[in-house]
Coordinates of C-alpha atoms in Angstrom, one line a residue:
M1 CA 8.1 13.4 6.9
A2 CA 5.6 16.2 6.4
E3 CA 3.9 18.0 9.3
N4 CA 0.2 17.9 9.8
G5 CA -0.7 21.1 7.9
Q6 CA -1.6 20.0 4.4
N7 CA -1.6 23.6 3.1
R8 CA 2.1 24.2 4.1
P9 CA 4.4 24.8 1.1
I10 CA 6.2 21.6 0.4
E11 CA 9.5 23.4 0.5
A12 CA 9.0 23.8 4.2
D13 CA 8.6 20.1 4.6
L14 CA 11.7 19.6 2.5
E15 CA 13.7 21.7 4.9
I16 CA 12.4 19.6 7.8
N17 CA 13.5 16.5 5.9
D18 CA 17.0 17.8 5.3
D19 CA 18.6 15.2 6.3
A20 CA 7.8 -17.8 -2.2
H21 CA 6.4 -20.2 -1.3
S22 CA 7.2 -22.4 1.6
T23 CA 3.5 -22.8 2.4
L24 CA 1.8 -22.3 -0.9
D25 CA -0.3 -25.3 -0.1
S26 CA -2.4 -23.1 2.2
V27 CA -5.4 -21.9 0.2
A28 CA -8.3 -19.9 1.6
G29 CA -7.4 -20.9 5.1
T30 CA -7.4 -24.7 4.5
S31 CA -4.6 -27.2 4.2
A32 CA -4.1 -28.7 0.8
T33 CA -1.3 -30.5 -1.0
S34 CA -1.0 -28.0 -3.8
L35 CA -2.5 -24.9 -5.3
T36 CA -5.4 -25.6 -7.6
D37 CA -4.8 -25.0 -11.3
S38 CA -7.6 -22.3 -11.2
I39 CA -5.6 -20.2 -8.8
R40 CA -2.4 -20.5 -10.8
E41 CA -4.2 -19.7 -14.1
F42 CA -4.4 -16.0 -13.7
R43 CA -7.2 -14.0 -15.3
Q44 CA -6.5 -12.1 -18.6
E45 CA -7.9 -8.6 -18.9
N46 CA -6.8 -5.8 -21.2
G47 CA -3.6 -7.5 -21.9
R48 CA -2.6 -7.9 -18.2
T49 CA -3.0 -10.7 -15.7
Y50 CA -5.0 -10.6 -12.5
H51 CA -5.6 -12.9 -9.5
S52 CA -7.9 -15.8 -9.9
L53 CA -8.8 -16.4 -6.2
S54 CA -11.9 -14.2 -5.5
A55 CA -11.5 -12.9 -9.1
G56 CA -12.3 -9.3 -9.7
K57 CA -11.9 -7.9 -6.2
Y58 CA -8.5 -6.3 -6.6
W59 CA -7.8 -3.8 -9.4
L60 CA -4.0 -4.0 -9.9
P61 CA -2.5 -6.7 -12.1
N62 CA -0.1 -9.4 -10.8
D63 CA 2.2 -9.9 -13.8
D64 CA 5.9 -9.3 -14.1
P65 CA 5.8 -5.6 -14.8
E66 CA 3.6 -5.1 -11.8
Q67 CA 5.8 -7.2 -9.6
D68 CA 8.8 -5.0 -10.7
R69 CA 6.8 -1.9 -9.8
L70 CA 6.0 -3.3 -6.3
D71 CA 9.6 -3.9 -5.6
L72 CA 10.5 -0.3 -6.7
Q73 CA 7.7 1.0 -4.4
H74 CA 9.2 -1.0 -1.5
H75 CA 12.5 0.7 -2.0
A76 CA 10.8 4.1 -2.0
H77 CA 9.2 3.2 1.3
R78 CA 12.5 2.3 2.8
L79 CA 14.1 5.5 1.6
T80 CA 11.2 7.5 3.2
W81 CA 11.9 6.0 6.6
D82 CA 15.7 6.1 6.4
G83 CA 16.0 2.4 5.8
D84 CA 13.5 1.1 8.4
L85 CA 10.9 -1.4 7.3
C86 CA 8.3 0.0 9.7
V87 CA 7.8 2.8 12.2
C88 CA 6.0 1.5 15.3
P89 CA 7.8 -0.1 18.3
K90 CA 7.5 -3.5 16.6
K91 CA 10.3 -2.6 14.2
N92 CA 12.3 -4.5 16.9
G93 CA 11.2 -7.4 19.0
A94 CA 8.1 -8.8 17.2
K95 CA 7.7 -12.6 17.5
R96 CA 4.7 -13.4 15.3
V97 CA 4.1 -11.1 12.3
L98 CA 1.4 -11.0 9.6
D99 CA 1.9 -9.1 6.4
L100 CA -1.4 -8.2 4.7
G101 CA -1.4 -8.2 0.9
T102 CA 2.2 -9.2 0.8
G103 CA 2.5 -8.9 -3.0
T104 CA 5.9 -10.1 -4.0
G105 CA 6.7 -10.8 -0.4
V106 CA 9.7 -8.5 -0.3
W107 CA 8.7 -6.8 3.0
A108 CA 8.0 -10.1 4.7
M109 CA 11.3 -11.6 3.6
E110 CA 13.4 -8.6 4.6
Y111 CA 11.6 -8.4 8.0
A112 CA 12.2 -12.1 8.5
D113 CA 15.9 -11.7 7.6
D114 CA 16.3 -8.8 10.0
H115 CA 14.4 -10.6 12.8
P116 CA 15.4 -14.3 12.7
D117 CA 13.5 -15.1 15.9
A118 CA 10.2 -13.8 14.5
E119 CA 7.7 -16.0 12.6
V120 CA 6.5 -14.0 9.6
I121 CA 3.5 -14.9 7.5
G122 CA 2.6 -13.1 4.2
V123 CA -0.9 -13.4 2.7
D124 CA -2.0 -12.4 -0.7
L125 CA -4.6 -13.3 -3.4
S126 CA -1.9 -14.1 -5.8
P127 CA 0.8 -16.8 -5.5
I128 CA 3.6 -14.6 -6.9
Q129 CA 6.2 -14.9 -4.1
P130 CA 9.5 -16.6 -4.7
D131 CA 10.2 -20.2 -3.9
F132 CA 13.3 -19.7 -1.8
V133 CA 12.6 -17.6 1.3
P134 CA 14.0 -17.3 4.9
S135 CA 13.2 -20.3 7.0
N136 CA 11.1 -18.1 9.4
C137 CA 9.0 -16.7 6.5
T138 CA 6.0 -18.4 4.9
F139 CA 3.4 -17.4 2.4
E140 CA -0.3 -18.2 2.1
V141 CA -2.9 -17.6 -0.6
D142 CA -6.0 -16.3 1.0
D143 CA -8.8 -13.8 0.9
L144 CA -8.6 -11.5 3.9
E145 CA -12.3 -10.5 3.5
K146 CA -13.2 -14.1 4.5
D147 CA -12.9 -15.5 8.0
W148 CA -9.4 -15.5 9.5
T149 CA -8.6 -19.0 10.6
W150 CA -5.2 -18.6 12.3
S151 CA -5.3 -20.3 15.7
N152 CA -2.5 -18.2 17.2
K153 CA -2.6 -14.5 17.6
F154 CA 0.0 -12.1 16.3
D155 CA 2.0 -9.3 18.0
F156 CA 2.5 -7.3 14.9
I157 CA 0.3 -6.9 11.8
Y158 CA 1.5 -4.8 8.9
G159 CA -0.3 -3.6 5.8
R160 CA 0.9 -1.4 2.9
A161 CA -0.6 -0.2 -0.4
M162 CA -4.0 -1.7 0.5
L163 CA -5.9 1.1 -1.3
G164 CA -9.2 -0.1 -2.7
C165 CA -8.7 -3.7 -1.6
F166 CA -11.7 -3.9 0.7
A167 CA -15.4 -3.3 0.6
D168 CA -15.4 -2.6 4.4
L169 CA -12.0 -1.5 5.5
Q170 CA -13.2 -0.9 9.1
S171 CA -14.1 -4.6 9.4
I172 CA -10.5 -5.5 8.3
I173 CA -9.0 -3.2 10.9
Q174 CA -11.3 -4.8 13.5
K175 CA -10.1 -8.3 12.4
C176 CA -6.5 -7.1 12.9
Y177 CA -7.4 -5.9 16.4
D178 CA -9.1 -9.2 17.2
N179 CA -6.2 -11.2 16.0
L180 CA -3.5 -9.3 17.9
E181 CA -2.2 -10.2 21.3
P182 CA -2.7 -7.5 24.0
G183 CA 0.2 -5.1 23.5
G184 CA 0.4 -5.9 19.8
Y185 CA 0.6 -3.3 17.0
L186 CA -1.1 -2.7 13.7
E187 CA 0.7 -0.5 11.2
M188 CA -0.6 0.6 7.8
H189 CA 0.9 2.7 5.0
D190 CA -1.3 4.1 2.2
G191 CA -1.5 6.9 -0.3
S192 CA -4.5 9.0 -1.0
F193 CA -6.2 10.8 -3.9
P194 CA -6.4 13.1 -5.7
I195 CA -2.8 14.2 -6.3
R196 CA -1.9 17.5 -4.6
C197 CA 0.2 20.6 -5.2
D198 CA 1.1 23.4 -2.8
D199 CA 1.7 26.1 -5.5
D200 CA -0.1 26.8 -8.8
T201 CA 2.1 24.6 -11.0
L202 CA -0.6 21.9 -11.1
K203 CA -3.4 23.6 -13.0
P204 CA -7.1 23.0 -12.4
D205 CA -7.5 21.6 -15.9
S206 CA -4.5 19.2 -15.5
V207 CA -5.0 15.8 -17.1
L208 CA -3.0 14.3 -14.2
L209 CA -5.3 15.8 -11.7
K210 CA -8.3 14.6 -13.7
V211 CA -7.0 11.0 -13.7
T212 CA -6.5 11.0 -9.9
E213 CA -10.0 12.4 -9.4
M214 CA -11.4 9.7 -11.7
V215 CA -9.7 7.1 -9.5
I216 CA -11.9 8.2 -6.6
E217 CA -15.0 8.0 -8.7
A218 CA -14.2 4.6 -10.2
S219 CA -13.3 3.0 -6.8
A220 CA -16.5 4.3 -5.2
K221 CA -18.6 2.8 -8.0
L222 CA -16.8 -0.5 -7.4
G223 CA -17.7 -0.3 -3.7
R224 CA -14.0 -0.3 -2.7
P225 CA -13.1 3.3 -1.8
I226 CA -9.5 4.3 -2.4
N227 CA -9.2 7.5 -0.4
L228 CA -9.6 6.5 3.2
S229 CA -6.0 6.6 4.5
Q230 CA -6.4 10.1 5.9
H231 CA -9.1 8.7 8.2
Y232 CA -7.0 5.8 9.5
K233 CA -6.6 7.3 13.0
V234 CA -10.4 7.5 13.6
M235 CA -10.8 4.0 12.2
F236 CA -8.1 2.5 14.4
E237 CA -9.5 4.1 17.5
K238 CA -13.0 2.9 16.6
A239 CA -11.6 -0.7 16.5
G240 CA -10.2 -0.2 20.0
F241 CA -6.5 0.7 19.3
A242 CA -4.8 3.1 21.7
D243 CA -1.8 5.5 21.3
V244 CA -2.7 5.8 17.6
Q245 CA -0.3 7.9 15.5
L246 CA -1.1 9.2 12.0
L247 CA 2.0 10.4 10.2
P248 CA 1.4 12.3 6.9
Y249 CA 4.2 12.5 4.4
K250 CA 4.7 13.4 0.7
W251 CA 6.1 11.6 -2.3
P252 CA 7.0 14.0 -5.0
T253 CA 5.9 12.9 -8.5
N254 CA 9.4 13.2 -9.9
H255 CA 12.8 14.8 -9.1
W256 CA 11.5 18.4 -8.9
P257 CA 12.3 19.1 -5.1
R258 CA 15.5 20.9 -4.2
N259 CA 16.1 18.9 -1.0
P260 CA 18.4 15.9 -1.8
K261 CA 16.4 13.3 0.1
M262 CA 13.1 14.4 -1.3
K263 CA 14.6 14.6 -4.8
T264 CA 15.8 11.0 -4.5
I265 CA 12.4 9.8 -3.2
G266 CA 10.8 11.7 -6.1
R267 CA 13.0 9.7 -8.6
W268 CA 11.9 6.4 -7.0
S269 CA 8.3 7.6 -6.8
L270 CA 8.4 8.3 -10.6
A271 CA 9.9 4.9 -11.2
N272 CA 7.1 3.4 -9.2
T273 CA 4.4 5.1 -11.2
D274 CA 5.8 5.8 -14.6
G275 CA 6.4 2.3 -15.9
G276 CA 3.2 0.9 -14.4
W277 CA 1.0 3.8 -15.1
E278 CA -1.4 2.0 -17.5
G279 CA -1.5 -1.1 -15.3
M280 CA -2.6 1.0 -12.3
W281 CA -5.7 2.3 -14.1
L282 CA -6.8 -0.3 -16.7
A283 CA -9.0 -2.4 -14.5
L284 CA -10.2 0.4 -12.3
F285 CA -11.3 2.6 -15.2
S286 CA -12.7 -0.2 -17.4
R287 CA -14.6 -1.9 -14.6
G288 CA -15.6 1.2 -12.7
L289 CA -16.2 3.8 -15.4
G290 CA -16.8 1.6 -18.5
M291 CA -13.9 3.0 -20.4
S292 CA -12.3 1.1 -23.3
R293 CA -8.7 0.1 -23.3
E294 CA -8.0 2.6 -26.0
E295 CA -9.5 5.5 -24.1
I296 CA -7.5 4.6 -21.0
M297 CA -4.3 4.3 -22.9
V298 CA -4.7 7.8 -24.5
L299 CA -5.5 9.3 -21.1
C300 CA -2.5 7.6 -19.5
E301 CA -0.2 8.9 -22.2
Q302 CA -1.5 12.5 -21.8
S303 CA -1.2 12.4 -18.0
R304 CA 2.2 10.7 -18.0
K305 CA 3.7 13.8 -19.6
E306 CA 2.6 15.9 -16.6
L307 CA 3.7 13.1 -14.2
R308 CA 7.3 13.4 -15.6
D309 CA 7.4 17.2 -15.8
P310 CA 9.6 18.7 -13.1
K311 CA 8.0 22.1 -13.6
I312 CA 4.8 20.7 -12.0
H313 CA 5.4 20.5 -8.2
A314 CA 2.9 17.8 -7.5
Y315 CA 3.1 15.1 -4.9
W316 CA 1.2 12.0 -3.7
P317 CA -0.2 12.4 -0.1
V318 CA 0.8 9.3 1.9
Y319 CA -0.1 8.3 5.4
C320 CA 1.5 6.0 8.0
C321 CA -0.8 5.0 10.9
Y322 CA -0.1 2.7 13.8
G323 CA -1.8 1.8 17.0
K324 CA -1.4 -0.5 20.0
K325 CA -3.9 -3.1 21.3
P326 CA -4.2 -2.2 24.9
D327 CA -2.4 -4.4 27.4
T328 CA -5.6 -5.1 29.5
P329 CA -9.3 -5.4 28.6
K330 CA -10.0 -2.5 31.0
A331 CA -7.8 -0.2 29.0
A332 CA -9.5 -1.3 25.8
E333 CA -12.9 -0.4 27.2
G334 CA -11.8 3.1 27.8
V335 CA -10.7 3.6 24.2
A336 CA -14.0 2.8 22.5

């Protein structure tokens, strides 16, 4: 894990680091006997498929290649934290857990397997989770920007890779606070943009750098900013969370680091991005910047060469943030 100074050479950080549906009949918060055909019939766009519920909100596809990418990304997260699924004190002992934007459901299922006494609910816009899941894990298709209708509060809410999902992320963090029991935790993991480099191997005219700067522009034009994770501590505290911790770390773009752990993370980081590179930007650039599919594909091919190049010592800045809902209302008033 990197230390707070973002201008430190990454080599210094490397030395420090030496070492499914059981409830798919729940749609938009209401009980139903089955998912509607419209939700199962995913939207086609630029040769990829996207969610149908609240169509157009989310910029990443939901097809098989993207699902494979999400599972690779999950493994990279586990490597980062030495096998742990989360960082906050609720990595042990949670009883009622909500996984925001669960995707393929892999985190929710593994947490449920590891904590058989916990009730784990995963929520996503797309019904892409497996049919056979742990008995204490369920999935719901819902839009988190709409009213939350769960009657019982949670003691742990987890969110990962939620970049650009929400028009008002502060309101989502506030919903998490309001739906936690006193003493409960919210934990979020997200990357940020643009890509970074601590030496001069990533040139100012780099196509890879240009792409990641375009990501910021496109998401802003769509009204769903993608570079807020470095501000999570302030946002958590504004919602009322106490004991907030913001932990910055780095994912190398490929295997370029010398440190064995970071080299391995770099390999998985590249696997996460390389195969899904076009899918990551097709909707964002076409919707936000008005680019054609052909223009985006050319840009992706040019930037992929730099993404793979071990002579370029670039990395993705990533942040883990967690905070506790105070045990008493009096404590909460003192946080605001």
